[in-house]
PDB file of C-alpha atoms in Angstrom:
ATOM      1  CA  UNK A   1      93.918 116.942 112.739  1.00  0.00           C
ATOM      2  CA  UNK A   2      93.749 114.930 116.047  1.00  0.00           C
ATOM      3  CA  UNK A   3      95.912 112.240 114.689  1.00  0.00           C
ATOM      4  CA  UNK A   4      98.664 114.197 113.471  1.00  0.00           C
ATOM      5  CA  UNK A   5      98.737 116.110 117.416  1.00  0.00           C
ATOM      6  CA  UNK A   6      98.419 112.436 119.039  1.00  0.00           C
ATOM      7  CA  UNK A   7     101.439 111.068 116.842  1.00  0.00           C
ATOM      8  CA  UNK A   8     103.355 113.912 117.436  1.00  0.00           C
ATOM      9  CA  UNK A   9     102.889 113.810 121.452  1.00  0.00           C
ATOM     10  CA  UNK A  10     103.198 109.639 121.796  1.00  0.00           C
ATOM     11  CA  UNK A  11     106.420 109.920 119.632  1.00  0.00           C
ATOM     12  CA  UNK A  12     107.498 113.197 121.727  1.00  0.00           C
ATOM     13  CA  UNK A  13     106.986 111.271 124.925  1.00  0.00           C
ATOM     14  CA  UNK A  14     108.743 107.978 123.752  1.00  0.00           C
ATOM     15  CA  UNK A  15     111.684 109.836 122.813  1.00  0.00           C
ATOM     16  CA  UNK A  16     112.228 111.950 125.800  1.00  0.00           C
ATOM     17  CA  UNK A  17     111.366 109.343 128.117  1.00  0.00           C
ATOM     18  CA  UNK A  18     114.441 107.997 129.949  1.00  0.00           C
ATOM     19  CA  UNK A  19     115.973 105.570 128.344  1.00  0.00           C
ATOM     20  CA  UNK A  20     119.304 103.189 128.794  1.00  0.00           C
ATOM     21  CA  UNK A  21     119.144 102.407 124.723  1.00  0.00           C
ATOM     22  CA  UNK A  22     122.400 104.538 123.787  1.00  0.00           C
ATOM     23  CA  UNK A  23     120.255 104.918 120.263  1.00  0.00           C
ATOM     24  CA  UNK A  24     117.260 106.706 121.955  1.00  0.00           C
ATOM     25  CA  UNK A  25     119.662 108.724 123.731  1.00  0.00           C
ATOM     26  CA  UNK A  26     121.408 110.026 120.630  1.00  0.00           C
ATOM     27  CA  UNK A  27     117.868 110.443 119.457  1.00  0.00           C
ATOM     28  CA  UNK A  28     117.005 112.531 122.284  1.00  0.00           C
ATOM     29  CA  UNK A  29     120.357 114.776 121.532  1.00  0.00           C
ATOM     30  CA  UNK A  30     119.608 114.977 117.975  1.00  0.00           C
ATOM     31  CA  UNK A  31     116.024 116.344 119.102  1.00  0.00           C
ATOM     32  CA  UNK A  32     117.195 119.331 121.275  1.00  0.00           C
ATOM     33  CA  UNK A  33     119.766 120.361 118.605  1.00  0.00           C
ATOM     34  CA  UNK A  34     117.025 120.277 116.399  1.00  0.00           C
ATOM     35  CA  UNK A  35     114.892 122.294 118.249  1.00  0.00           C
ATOM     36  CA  UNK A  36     118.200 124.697 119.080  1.00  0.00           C
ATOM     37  CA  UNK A  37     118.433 125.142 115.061  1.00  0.00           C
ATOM     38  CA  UNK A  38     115.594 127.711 114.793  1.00  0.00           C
ATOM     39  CA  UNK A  39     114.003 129.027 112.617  1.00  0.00           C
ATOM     40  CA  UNK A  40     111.586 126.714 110.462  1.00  0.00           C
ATOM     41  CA  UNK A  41     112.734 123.571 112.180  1.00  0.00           C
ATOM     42  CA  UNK A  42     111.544 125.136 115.929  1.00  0.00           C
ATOM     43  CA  UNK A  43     108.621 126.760 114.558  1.00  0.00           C
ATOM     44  CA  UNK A  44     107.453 123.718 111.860  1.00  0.00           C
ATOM     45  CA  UNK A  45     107.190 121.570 115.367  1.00  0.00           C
ATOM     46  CA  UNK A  46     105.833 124.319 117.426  1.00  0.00           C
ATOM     47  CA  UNK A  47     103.296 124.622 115.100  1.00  0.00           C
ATOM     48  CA  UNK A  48     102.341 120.626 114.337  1.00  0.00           C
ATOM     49  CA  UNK A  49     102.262 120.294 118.334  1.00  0.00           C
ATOM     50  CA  UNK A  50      99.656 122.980 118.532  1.00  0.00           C
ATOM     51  CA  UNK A  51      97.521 122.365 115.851  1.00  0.00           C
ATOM     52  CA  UNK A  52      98.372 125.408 113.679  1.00  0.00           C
ATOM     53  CA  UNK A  53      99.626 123.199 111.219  1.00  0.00           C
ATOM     54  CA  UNK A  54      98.246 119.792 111.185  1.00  0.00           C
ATOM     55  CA  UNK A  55      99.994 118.340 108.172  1.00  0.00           C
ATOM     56  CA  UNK A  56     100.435 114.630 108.645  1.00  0.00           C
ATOM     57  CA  UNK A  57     103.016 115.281 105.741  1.00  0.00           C
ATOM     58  CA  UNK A  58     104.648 117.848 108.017  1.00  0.00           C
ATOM     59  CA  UNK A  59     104.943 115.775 110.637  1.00  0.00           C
ATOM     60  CA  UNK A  60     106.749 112.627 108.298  1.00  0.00           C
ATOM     61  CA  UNK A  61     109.050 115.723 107.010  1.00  0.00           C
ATOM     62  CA  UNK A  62     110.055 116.826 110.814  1.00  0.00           C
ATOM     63  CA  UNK A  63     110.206 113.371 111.498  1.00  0.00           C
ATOM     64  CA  UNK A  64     112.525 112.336 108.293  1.00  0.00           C
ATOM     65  CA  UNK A  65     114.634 115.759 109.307  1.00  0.00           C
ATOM     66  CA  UNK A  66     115.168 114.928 112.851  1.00  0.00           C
ATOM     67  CA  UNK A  67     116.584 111.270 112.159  1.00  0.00           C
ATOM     68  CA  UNK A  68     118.875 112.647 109.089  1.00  0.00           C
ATOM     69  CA  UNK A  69     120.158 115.141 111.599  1.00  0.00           C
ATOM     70  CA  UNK A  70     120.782 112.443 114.208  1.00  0.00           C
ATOM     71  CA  UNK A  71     122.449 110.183 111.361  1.00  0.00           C
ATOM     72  CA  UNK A  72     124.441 113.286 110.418  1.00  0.00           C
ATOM     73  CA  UNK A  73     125.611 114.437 113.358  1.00  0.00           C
ATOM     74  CA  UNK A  74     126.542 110.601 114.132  1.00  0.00           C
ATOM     75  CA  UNK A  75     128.884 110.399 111.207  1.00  0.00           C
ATOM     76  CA  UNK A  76     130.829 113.973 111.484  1.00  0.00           C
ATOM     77  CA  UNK A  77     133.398 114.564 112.260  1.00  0.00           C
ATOM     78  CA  UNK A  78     135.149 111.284 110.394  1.00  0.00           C
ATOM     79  CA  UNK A  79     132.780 108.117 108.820  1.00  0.00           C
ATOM     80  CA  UNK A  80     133.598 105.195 109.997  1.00  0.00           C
ATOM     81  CA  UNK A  81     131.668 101.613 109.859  1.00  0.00           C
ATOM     82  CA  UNK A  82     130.862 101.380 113.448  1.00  0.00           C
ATOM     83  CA  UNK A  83     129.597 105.151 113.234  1.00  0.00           C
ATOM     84  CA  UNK A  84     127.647 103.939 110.058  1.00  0.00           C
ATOM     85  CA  UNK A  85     126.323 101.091 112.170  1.00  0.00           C
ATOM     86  CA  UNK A  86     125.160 102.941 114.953  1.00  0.00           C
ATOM     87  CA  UNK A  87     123.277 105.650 112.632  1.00  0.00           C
ATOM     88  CA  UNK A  88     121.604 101.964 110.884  1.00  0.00           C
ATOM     89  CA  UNK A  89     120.506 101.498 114.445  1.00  0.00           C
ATOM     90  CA  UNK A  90     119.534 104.800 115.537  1.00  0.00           C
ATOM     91  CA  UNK A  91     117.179 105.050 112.312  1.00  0.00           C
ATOM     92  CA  UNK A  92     115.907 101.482 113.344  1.00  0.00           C
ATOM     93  CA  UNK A  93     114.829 103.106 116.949  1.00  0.00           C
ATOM     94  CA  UNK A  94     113.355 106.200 115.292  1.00  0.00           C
ATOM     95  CA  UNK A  95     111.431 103.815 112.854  1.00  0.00           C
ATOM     96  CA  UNK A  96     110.239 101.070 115.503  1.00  0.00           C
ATOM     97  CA  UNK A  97     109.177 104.170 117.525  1.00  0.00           C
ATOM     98  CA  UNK A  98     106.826 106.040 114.794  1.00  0.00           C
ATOM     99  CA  UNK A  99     105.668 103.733 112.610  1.00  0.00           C
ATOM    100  CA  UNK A 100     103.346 101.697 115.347  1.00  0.00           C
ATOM    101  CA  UNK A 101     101.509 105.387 116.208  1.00  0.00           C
ATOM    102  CA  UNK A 102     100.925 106.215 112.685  1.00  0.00           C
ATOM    103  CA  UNK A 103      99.663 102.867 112.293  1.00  0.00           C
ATOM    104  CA  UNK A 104      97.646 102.804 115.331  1.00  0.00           C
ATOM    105  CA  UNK A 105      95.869 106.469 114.383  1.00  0.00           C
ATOM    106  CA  UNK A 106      95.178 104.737 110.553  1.00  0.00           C
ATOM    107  CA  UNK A 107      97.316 105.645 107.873  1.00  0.00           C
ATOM    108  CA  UNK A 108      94.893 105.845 105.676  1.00  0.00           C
ATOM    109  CA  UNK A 109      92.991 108.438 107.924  1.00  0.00           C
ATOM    110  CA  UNK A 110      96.072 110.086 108.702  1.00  0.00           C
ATOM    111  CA  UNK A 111      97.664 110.462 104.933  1.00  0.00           C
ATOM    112  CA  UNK A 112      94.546 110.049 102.721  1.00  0.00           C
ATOM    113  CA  UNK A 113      91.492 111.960 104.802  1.00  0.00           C
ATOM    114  CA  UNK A 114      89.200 112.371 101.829  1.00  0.00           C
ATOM    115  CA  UNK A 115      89.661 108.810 100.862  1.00  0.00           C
ATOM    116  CA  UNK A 116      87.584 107.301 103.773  1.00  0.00           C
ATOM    117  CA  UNK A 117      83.775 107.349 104.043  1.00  0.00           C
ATOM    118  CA  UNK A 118      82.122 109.849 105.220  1.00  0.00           C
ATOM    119  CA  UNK A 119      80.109 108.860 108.276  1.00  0.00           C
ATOM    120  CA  UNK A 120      83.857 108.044 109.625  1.00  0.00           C
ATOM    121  CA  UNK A 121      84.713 111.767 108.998  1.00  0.00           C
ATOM    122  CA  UNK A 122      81.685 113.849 110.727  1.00  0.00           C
ATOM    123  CA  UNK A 123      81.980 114.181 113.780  1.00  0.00           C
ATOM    124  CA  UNK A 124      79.204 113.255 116.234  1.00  0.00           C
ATOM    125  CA  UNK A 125      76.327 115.973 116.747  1.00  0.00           C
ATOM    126  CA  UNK A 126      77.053 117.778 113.301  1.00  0.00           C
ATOM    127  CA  UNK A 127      75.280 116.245 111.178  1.00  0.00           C
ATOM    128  CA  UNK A 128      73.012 117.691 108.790  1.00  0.00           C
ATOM    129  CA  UNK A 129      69.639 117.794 109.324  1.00  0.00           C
ATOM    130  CA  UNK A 130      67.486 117.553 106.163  1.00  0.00           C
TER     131      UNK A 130
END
């Protein structure tokens, strides 16, 4: 649960830093609209960020549906290759910033829990006493 609320807040905190990258700036945009949308798309994040729903596969889907919007919102009104570019390059960012905090938390902890032993999964002070 703790890795998916860590991810979450590192890649919250990259993205809203300030930035001179134009792509992390459309990033940014794309993130408020998001959040401006409502409904499932507020309260999915709302709920990953406070541990109601720790889903690592929540997280990947808000993540995926953020940088679609950004590509999308990139490309509209009229596609054109230097718009097509730039949303190559703003998925790049949104990549380069997500992918080293998933693999810093494990992504085998993160995406496969029951898969790793489990000494690594009790916590300290709970174990069982025979």
């Amino acid at each position: 649960m703790s890795s998916t609320i860590n991810t979450l807040a590192n890649v919250l905190h990259k993205v809203l830093s300030a930035s001179s990258d134009p792509a992390m700036e459309d990033i940014q945009q794309a993130c408020f609209n998001y959040m401006k949308l409502g409904g499932v798309f507020a309260c999915g994040l709302s709920a990953l960020y406070s541990g109601l729903s720790p889903r690592p596969l929540n997280l990947a889907f808000h993540f995926l549906a953020i940088s679609i919007y950004a590509v999308g919102l990139m490309l509209l009104p009229f596609p054109s290759p230097k718009r097509l570019w730039n949303g190559a390059k703003l998925l790049w960012v949104g990549l380069s910033i997500v992918l080293p905090f998933i693999q810093s938390e494990g992504v085998r902890q993160m995406f496969f829990p029951l898969t790793v032993p489990a000494y690594y999964r009790t916590p300290p002070g709970n174990e069982r006493k025979p």
